mmCIF file of C-alpha atoms in Angstrom:
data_model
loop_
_atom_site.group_PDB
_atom_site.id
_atom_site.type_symbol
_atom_site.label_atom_id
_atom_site.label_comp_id
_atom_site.label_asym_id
_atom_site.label_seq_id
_atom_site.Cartn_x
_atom_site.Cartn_y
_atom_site.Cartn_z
ATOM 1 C CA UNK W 227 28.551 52.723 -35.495
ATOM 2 C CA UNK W 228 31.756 53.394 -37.331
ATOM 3 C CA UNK W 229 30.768 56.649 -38.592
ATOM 4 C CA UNK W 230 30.785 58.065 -34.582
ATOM 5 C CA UNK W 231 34.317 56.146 -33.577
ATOM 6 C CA UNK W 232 35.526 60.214 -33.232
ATOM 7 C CA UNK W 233 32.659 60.772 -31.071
ATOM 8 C CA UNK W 234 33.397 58.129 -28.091
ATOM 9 C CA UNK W 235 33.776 61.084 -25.903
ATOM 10 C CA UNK W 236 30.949 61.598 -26.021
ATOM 11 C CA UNK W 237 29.032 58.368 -26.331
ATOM 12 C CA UNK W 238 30.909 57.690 -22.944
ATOM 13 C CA UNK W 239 29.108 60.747 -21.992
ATOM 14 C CA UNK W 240 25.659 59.850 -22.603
ATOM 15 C CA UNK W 241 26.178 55.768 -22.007
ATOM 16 C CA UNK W 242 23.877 55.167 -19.257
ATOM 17 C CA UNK W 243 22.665 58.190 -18.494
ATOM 18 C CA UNK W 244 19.022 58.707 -17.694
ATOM 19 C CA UNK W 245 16.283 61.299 -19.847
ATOM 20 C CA UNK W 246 13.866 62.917 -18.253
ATOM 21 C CA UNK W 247 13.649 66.657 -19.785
ATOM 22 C CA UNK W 248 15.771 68.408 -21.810
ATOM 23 C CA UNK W 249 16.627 70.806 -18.951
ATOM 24 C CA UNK W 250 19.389 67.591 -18.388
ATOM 25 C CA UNK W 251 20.803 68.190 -21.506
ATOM 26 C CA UNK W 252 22.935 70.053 -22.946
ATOM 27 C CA UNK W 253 23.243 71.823 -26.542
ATOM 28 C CA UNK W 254 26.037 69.644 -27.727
ATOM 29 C CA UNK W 255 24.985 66.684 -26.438
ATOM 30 C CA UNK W 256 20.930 67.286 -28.396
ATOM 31 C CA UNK W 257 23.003 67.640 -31.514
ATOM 32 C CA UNK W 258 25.013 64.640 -31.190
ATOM 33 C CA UNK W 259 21.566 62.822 -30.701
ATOM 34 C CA UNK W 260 19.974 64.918 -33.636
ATOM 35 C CA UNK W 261 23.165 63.633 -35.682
ATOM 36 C CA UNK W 262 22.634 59.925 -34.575
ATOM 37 C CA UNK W 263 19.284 60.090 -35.226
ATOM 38 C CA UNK W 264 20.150 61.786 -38.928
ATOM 39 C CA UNK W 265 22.751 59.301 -39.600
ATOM 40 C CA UNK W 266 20.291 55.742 -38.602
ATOM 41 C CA UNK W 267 17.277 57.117 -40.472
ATOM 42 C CA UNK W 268 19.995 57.675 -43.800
ATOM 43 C CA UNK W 269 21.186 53.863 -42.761
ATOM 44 C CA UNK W 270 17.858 52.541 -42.715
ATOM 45 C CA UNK W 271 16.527 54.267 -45.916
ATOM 46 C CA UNK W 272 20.157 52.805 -47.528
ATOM 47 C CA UNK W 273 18.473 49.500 -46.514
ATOM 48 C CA UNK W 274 22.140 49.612 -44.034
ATOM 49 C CA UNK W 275 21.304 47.467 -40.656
ATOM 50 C CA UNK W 276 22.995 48.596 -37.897
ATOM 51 C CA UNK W 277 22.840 46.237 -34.572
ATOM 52 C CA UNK W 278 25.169 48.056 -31.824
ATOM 53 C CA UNK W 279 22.113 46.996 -29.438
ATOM 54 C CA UNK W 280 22.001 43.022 -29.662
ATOM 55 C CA UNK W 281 21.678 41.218 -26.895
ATOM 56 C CA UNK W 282 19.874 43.877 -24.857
ATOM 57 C CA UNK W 283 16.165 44.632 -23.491
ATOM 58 C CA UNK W 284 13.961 47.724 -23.025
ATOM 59 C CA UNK W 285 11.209 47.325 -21.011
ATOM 60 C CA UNK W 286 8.510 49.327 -21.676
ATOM 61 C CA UNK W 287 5.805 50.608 -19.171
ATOM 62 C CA UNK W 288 2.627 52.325 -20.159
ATOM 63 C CA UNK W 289 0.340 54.080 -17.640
ATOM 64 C CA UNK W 290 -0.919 55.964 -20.726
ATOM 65 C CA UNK W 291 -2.146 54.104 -24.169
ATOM 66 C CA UNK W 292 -0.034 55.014 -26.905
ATOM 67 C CA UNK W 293 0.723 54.392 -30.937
ATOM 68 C CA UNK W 294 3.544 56.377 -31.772
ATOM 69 C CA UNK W 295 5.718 55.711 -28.551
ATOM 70 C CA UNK W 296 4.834 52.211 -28.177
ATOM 71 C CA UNK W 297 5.659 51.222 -31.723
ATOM 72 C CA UNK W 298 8.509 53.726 -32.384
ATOM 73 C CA UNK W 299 10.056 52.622 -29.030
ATOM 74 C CA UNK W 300 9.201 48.306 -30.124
ATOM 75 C CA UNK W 301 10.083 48.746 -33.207
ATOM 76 C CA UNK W 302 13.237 50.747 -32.651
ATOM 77 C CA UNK W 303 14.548 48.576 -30.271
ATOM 78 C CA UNK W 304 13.985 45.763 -32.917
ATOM 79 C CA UNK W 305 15.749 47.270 -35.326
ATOM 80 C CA UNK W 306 19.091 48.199 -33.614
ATOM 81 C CA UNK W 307 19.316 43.938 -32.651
ATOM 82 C CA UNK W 308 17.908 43.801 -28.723
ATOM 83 C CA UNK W 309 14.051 43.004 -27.682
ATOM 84 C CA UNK W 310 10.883 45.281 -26.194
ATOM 85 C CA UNK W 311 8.806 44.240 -23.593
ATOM 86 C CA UNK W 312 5.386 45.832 -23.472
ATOM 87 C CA UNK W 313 5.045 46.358 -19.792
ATOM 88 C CA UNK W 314 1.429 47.165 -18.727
ATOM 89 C CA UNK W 315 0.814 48.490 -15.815
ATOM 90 C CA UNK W 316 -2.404 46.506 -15.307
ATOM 91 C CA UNK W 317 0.125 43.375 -15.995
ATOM 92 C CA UNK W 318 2.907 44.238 -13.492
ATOM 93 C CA UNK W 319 2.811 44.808 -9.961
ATOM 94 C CA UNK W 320 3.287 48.765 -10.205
ATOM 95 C CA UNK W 321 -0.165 48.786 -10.982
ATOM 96 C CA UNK W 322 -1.375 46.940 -7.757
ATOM 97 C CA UNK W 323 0.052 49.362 -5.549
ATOM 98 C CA UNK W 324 4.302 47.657 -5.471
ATOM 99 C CA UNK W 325 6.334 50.474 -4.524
ATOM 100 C CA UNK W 326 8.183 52.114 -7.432
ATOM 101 C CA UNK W 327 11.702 51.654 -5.728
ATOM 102 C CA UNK W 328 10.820 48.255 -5.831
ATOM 103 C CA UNK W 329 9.733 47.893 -9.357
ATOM 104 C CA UNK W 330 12.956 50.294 -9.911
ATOM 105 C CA UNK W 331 15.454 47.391 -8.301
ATOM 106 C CA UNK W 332 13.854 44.884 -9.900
ATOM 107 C CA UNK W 333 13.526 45.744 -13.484
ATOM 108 C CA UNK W 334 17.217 46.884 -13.078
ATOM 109 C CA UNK W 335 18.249 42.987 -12.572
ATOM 110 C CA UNK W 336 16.294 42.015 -15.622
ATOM 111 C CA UNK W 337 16.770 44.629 -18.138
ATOM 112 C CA UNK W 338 19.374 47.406 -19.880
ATOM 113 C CA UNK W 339 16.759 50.392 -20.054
ATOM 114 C CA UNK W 340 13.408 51.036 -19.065
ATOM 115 C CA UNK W 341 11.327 53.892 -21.313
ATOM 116 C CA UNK W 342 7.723 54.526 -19.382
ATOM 117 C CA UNK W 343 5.006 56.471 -20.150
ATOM 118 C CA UNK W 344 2.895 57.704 -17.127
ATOM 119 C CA UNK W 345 0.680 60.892 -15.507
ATOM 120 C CA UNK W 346 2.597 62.275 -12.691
ATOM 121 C CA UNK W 347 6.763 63.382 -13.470
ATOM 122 C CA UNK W 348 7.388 62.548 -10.147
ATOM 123 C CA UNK W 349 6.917 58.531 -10.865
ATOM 124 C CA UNK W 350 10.271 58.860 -13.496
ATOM 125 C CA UNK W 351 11.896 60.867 -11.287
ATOM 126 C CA UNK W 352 11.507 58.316 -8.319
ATOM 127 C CA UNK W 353 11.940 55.157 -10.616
ATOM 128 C CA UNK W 354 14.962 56.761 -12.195
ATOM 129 C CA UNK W 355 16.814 57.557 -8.667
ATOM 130 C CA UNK W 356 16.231 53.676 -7.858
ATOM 131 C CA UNK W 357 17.336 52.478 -10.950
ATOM 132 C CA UNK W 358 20.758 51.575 -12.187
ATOM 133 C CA UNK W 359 19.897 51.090 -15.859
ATOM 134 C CA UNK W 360 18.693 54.342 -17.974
ATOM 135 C CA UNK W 361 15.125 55.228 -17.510
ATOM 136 C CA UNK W 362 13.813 57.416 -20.575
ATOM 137 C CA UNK W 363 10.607 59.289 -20.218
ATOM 138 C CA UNK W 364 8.557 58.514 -23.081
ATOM 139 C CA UNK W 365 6.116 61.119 -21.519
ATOM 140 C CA UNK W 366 4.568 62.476 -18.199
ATOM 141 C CA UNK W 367 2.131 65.144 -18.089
ATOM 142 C CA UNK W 368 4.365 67.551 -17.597
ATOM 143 C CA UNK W 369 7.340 67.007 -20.488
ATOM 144 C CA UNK W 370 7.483 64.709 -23.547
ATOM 145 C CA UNK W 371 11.513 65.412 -24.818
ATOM 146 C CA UNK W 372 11.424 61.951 -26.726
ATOM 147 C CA UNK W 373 8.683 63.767 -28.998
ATOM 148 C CA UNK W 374 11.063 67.310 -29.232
ATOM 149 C CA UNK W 375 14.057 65.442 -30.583
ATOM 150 C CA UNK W 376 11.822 64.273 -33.571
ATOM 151 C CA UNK W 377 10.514 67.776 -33.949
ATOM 152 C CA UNK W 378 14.096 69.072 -33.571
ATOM 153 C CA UNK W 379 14.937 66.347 -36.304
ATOM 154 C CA UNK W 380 11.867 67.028 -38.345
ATOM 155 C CA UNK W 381 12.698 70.994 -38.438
ATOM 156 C CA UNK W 382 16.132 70.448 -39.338
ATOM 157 C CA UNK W 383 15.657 68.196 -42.410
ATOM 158 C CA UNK W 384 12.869 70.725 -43.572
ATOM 159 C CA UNK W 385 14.850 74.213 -42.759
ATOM 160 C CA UNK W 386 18.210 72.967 -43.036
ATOM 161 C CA UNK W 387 19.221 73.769 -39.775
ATOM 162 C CA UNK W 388 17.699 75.103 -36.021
ATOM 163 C CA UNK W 389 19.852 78.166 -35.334
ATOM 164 C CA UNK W 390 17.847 81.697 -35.781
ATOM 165 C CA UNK W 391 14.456 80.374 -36.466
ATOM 166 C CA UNK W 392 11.156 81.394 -34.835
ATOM 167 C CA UNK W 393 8.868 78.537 -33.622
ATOM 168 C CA UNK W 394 5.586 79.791 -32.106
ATOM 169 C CA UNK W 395 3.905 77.004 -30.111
ATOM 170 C CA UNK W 396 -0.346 77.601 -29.977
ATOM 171 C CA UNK W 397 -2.301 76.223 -27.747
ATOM 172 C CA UNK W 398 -2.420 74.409 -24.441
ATOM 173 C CA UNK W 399 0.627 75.257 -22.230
ATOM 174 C CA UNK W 400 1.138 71.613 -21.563
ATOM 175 C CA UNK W 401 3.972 69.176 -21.566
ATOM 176 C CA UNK W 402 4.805 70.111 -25.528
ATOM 177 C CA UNK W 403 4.988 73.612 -24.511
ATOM 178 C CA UNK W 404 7.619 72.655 -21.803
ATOM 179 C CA UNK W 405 9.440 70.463 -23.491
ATOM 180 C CA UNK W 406 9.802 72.752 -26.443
ATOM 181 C CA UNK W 407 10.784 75.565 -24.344
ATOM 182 C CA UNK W 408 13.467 73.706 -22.967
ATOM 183 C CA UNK W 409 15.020 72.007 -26.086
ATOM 184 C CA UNK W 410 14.392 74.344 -29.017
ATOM 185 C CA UNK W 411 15.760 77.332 -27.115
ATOM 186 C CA UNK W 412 18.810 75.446 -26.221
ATOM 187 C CA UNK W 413 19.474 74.815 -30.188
ATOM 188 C CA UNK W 414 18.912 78.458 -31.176
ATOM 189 C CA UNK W 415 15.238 78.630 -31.853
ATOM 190 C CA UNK W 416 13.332 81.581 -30.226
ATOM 191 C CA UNK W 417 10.270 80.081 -29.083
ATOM 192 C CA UNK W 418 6.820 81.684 -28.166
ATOM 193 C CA UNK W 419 3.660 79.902 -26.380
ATOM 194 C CA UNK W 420 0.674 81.568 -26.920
ATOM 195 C CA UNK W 421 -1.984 79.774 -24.682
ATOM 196 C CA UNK W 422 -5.091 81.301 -22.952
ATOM 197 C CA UNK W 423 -4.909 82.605 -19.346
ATOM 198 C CA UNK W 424 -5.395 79.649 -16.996
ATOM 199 C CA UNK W 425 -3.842 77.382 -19.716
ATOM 200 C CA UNK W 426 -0.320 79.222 -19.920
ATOM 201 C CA UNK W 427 2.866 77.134 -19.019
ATOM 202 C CA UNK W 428 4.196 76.524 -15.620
ATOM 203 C CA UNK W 429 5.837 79.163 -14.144
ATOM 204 C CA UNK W 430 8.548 77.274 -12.839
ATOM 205 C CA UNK W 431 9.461 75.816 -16.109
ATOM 206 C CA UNK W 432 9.237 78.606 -17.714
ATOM 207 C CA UNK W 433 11.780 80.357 -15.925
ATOM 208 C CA UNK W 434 13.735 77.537 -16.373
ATOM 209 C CA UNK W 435 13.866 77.625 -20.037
ATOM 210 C CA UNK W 436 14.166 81.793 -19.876
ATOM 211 C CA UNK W 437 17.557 81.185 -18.086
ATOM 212 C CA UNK W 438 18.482 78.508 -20.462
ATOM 213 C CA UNK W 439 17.308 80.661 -23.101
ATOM 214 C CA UNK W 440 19.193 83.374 -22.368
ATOM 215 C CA UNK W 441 22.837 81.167 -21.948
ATOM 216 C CA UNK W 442 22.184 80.074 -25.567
ATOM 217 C CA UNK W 443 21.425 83.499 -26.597
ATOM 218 C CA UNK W 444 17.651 82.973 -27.382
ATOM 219 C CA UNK W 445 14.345 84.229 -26.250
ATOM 220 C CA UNK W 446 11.082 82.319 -24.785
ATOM 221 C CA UNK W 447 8.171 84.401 -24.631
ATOM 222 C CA UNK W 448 4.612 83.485 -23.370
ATOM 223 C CA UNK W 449 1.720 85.324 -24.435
ATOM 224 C CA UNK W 450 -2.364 85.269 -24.943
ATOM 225 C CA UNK W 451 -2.239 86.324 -28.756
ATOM 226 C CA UNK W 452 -1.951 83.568 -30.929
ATOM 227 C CA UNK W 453 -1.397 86.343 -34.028
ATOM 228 C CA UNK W 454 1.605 87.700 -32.161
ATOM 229 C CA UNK W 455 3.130 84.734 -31.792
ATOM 230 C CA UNK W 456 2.191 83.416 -35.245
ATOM 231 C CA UNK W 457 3.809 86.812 -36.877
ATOM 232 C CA UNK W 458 6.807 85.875 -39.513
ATOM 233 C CA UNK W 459 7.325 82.493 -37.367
ATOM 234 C CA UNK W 460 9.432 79.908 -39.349
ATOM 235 C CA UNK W 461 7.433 76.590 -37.317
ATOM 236 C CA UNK W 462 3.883 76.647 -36.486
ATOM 237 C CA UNK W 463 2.857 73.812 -33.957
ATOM 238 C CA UNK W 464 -0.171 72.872 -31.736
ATOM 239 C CA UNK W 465 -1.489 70.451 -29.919
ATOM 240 C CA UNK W 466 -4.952 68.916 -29.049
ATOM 241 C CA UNK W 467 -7.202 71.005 -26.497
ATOM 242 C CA UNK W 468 -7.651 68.317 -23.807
ATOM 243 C CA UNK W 469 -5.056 65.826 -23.407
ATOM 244 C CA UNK W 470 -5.460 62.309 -22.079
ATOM 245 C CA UNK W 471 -7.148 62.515 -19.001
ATOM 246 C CA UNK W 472 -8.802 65.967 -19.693
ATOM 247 C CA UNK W 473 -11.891 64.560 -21.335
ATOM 248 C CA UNK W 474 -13.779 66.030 -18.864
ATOM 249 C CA UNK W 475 -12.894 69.358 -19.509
ATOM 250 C CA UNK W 476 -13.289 69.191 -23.424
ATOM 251 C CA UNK W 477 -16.498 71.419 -23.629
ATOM 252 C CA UNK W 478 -14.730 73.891 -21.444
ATOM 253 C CA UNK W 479 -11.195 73.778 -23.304
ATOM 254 C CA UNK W 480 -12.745 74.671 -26.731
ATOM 255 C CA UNK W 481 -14.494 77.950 -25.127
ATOM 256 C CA UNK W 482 -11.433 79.022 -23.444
ATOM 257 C CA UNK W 483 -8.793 78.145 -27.134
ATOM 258 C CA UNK W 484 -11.862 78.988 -29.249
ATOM 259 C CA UNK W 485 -9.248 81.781 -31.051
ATOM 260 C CA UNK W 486 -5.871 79.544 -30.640
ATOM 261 C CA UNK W 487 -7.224 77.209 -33.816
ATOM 262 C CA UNK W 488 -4.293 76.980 -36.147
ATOM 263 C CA UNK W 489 -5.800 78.008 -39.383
ATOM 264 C CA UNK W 490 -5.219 79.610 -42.969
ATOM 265 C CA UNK W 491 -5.134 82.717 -41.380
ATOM 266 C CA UNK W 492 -3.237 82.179 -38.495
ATOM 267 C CA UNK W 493 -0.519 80.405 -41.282
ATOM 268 C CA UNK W 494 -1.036 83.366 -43.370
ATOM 269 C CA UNK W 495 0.960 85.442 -40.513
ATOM 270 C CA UNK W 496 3.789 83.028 -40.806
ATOM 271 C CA UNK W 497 6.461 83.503 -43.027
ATOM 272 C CA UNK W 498 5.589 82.307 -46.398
ATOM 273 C CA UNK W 499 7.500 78.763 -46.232
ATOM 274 C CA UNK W 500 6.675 78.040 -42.689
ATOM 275 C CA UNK W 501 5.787 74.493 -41.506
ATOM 276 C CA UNK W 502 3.178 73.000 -39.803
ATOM 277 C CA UNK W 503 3.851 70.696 -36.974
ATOM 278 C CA UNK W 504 1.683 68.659 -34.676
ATOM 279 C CA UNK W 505 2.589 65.639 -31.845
ATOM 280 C CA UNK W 506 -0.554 63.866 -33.040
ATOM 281 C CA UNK W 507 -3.449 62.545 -32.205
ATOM 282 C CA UNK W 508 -5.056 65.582 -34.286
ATOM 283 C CA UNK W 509 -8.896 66.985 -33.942
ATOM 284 C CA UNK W 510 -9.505 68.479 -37.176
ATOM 285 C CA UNK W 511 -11.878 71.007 -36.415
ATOM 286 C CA UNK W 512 -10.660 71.776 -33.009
ATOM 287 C CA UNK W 513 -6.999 73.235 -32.940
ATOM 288 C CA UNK W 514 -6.065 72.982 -36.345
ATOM 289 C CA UNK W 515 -7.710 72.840 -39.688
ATOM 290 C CA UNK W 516 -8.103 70.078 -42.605
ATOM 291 C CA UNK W 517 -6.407 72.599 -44.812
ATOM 292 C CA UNK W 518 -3.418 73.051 -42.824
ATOM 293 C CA UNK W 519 -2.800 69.598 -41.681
ATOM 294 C CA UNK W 520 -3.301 67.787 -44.733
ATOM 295 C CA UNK W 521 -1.557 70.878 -46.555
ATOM 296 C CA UNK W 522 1.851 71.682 -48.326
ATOM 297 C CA UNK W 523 3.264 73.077 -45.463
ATOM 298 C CA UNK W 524 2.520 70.493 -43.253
ATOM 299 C CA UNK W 525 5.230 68.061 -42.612
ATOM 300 C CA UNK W 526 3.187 66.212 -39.401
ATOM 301 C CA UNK W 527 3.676 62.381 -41.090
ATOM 302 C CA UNK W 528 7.340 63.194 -41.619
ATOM 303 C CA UNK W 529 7.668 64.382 -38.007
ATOM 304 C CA UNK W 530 5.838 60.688 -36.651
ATOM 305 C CA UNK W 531 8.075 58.678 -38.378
ATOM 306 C CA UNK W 532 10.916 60.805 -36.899
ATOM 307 C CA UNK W 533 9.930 59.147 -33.463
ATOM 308 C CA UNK W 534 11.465 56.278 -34.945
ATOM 309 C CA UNK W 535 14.790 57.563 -35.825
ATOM 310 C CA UNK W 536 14.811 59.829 -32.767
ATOM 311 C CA UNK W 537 14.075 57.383 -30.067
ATOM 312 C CA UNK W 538 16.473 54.719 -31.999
ATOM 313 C CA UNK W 539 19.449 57.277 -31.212
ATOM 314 C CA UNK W 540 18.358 57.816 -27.951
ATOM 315 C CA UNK W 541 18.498 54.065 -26.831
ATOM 316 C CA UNK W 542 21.411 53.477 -28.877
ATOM 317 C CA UNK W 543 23.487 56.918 -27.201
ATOM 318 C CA UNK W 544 22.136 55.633 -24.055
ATOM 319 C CA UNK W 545 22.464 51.347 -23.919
ATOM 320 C CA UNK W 546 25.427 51.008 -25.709
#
């Protein structure tokens, strides 16, 4: 990694740190990722190999199923010269009831860094205070920051930069909404989350970001009209209605976001070279139309493959 031998303040920073939410992080440190990530996806695309992790181990643990985190996370690890183990939790003990400080000590003797992918935020907290390796949260039910670095990444290649954009978030007030809250307003994007009552973000976090917001000289708004949020916004994104473990409530989640579908006319509010984002899995039909997913403006494949380049800088910032 010749190209950051100026930057070893701050990779001594960020070496075996832990990342949880972007609330830990601050707006220097996201850009120095964002710039990692920038510089390994240019490598790669050079056909450049770059190994500064050989010799070390990720373990992986899914509570949740997964494509893009699994194989961005197995295949980034790959790439940058060290080995991912898939770590079930119907194959380890965690998921016959062994403690998670346990599993925490453990894993620590074994590996370099531990990305899992679980329900309840509390589990990554509690494994990351018994740890002594990094512990990266590849997502909990209430923040996924692995998958707002690619967007940050994604919305920089297309705009050219983050500072003084609009993004307006519709749809569930989940652990997107969060997550974006925390990290674009840190980098200078106003963001607004237009949700339906009863499906609005937590309050908590919300106030969280506001503060942040307004340290980085930004706004976060929260609203139920998707068309006020939309207006002369430079990033449109959504999300599916019920996430995993909401399949319950699907009938009841399309009533309540009947009018949060991200459509031609919702896009039509935007400003006239907005983009279309999405985390994926998408419902066409449900919270976002064919025509705007599989449109000009939407740059949703670009913004998967970004998990790769993302997460590699984020194992490589934090295993070195």
């Amino acid at each position: 990694m010749n190209a950051y031998a100026k930057e070893t303040g701050m990779r001594e920073q960020l070496a075996g740190r832990d990342f949880l939410t972007l609330a830990d992080y601050s707006e220097a440190e996201i850009a120095y990722l964002l710039d990692l990530a920038a510089y390994l996806k240019k490598r790669r695309q050079a056909g450049k190999v770059d190994q500064p992790l050989k010799g070390k181990t990720l373990g992986m643990i899914f509570e949740k199923s997964s494509t893009r985190t699994r194989i961005s996370f197995e295949a980034g690890i790959y790439q940058l010269g060290g080995l991912g183990l898939f770590l079930s939790s119907r194959d380890i003990q965690i998921g016959r009831g062994e403690p998670i400080i346990d599993t925490a000590k453990v894993l620590s003797g074994y590996l370099d860094g531990i990305m899992i992918r679980t329900f309840a935020h509390g589990t990554v907290e509690e494994l990351a205070a018994n740890a002594s390796i990094p512990v990266i949260n590849g997502l909990t039910d209430s923040f996924h920051p692995c998958q707002v670095l690619a967007d940050l990444l994604t919305i920089q290649e297309v705009k050219g930069g983050l500072k003084g954009l609009k993004l307006a978030y519709i749809g569930d007030g989940n652990n997107m909404a969060h997550s974006l809250m925390l990290g674009a307003a840190k980098m200078g994007i106003d963001v607004t989350i237009a949700a339906p009552d009863g499906y609005q973000p937590d309050s908590a976090v919300t106030e969280q970001a506001r503060l942040a917001a307004r340290f980085y000289g930004t706004g976060v708004e929260v609203t139920a009209d998707p068309e006020a949020a939309a207006e002369n916004a430079d990033v449109l994104y959504t999300d599916v209605w019920a996430s995993m473990g909401q399949e319950s409530e699907q009938q009841v989640r399309e009533q309540a976001f009947a009018g949060f579908q991200v459509n031609s006319r919702l896009l039509s509010l935007a400003r006239h070279d907005a983009v279309f984002l999405h985390c994926l899995p998408a419902h066409r039909g449900e919270e976002v139309t064919a025509e705007v997913i599989d449109g000009t403006r939407s740059a949703v494949f670009q913004q998967a493959e970004n998990r790769l380049h993302a997460q590699k800088a984020l194992m490589t910032a934090l295993m070195s």
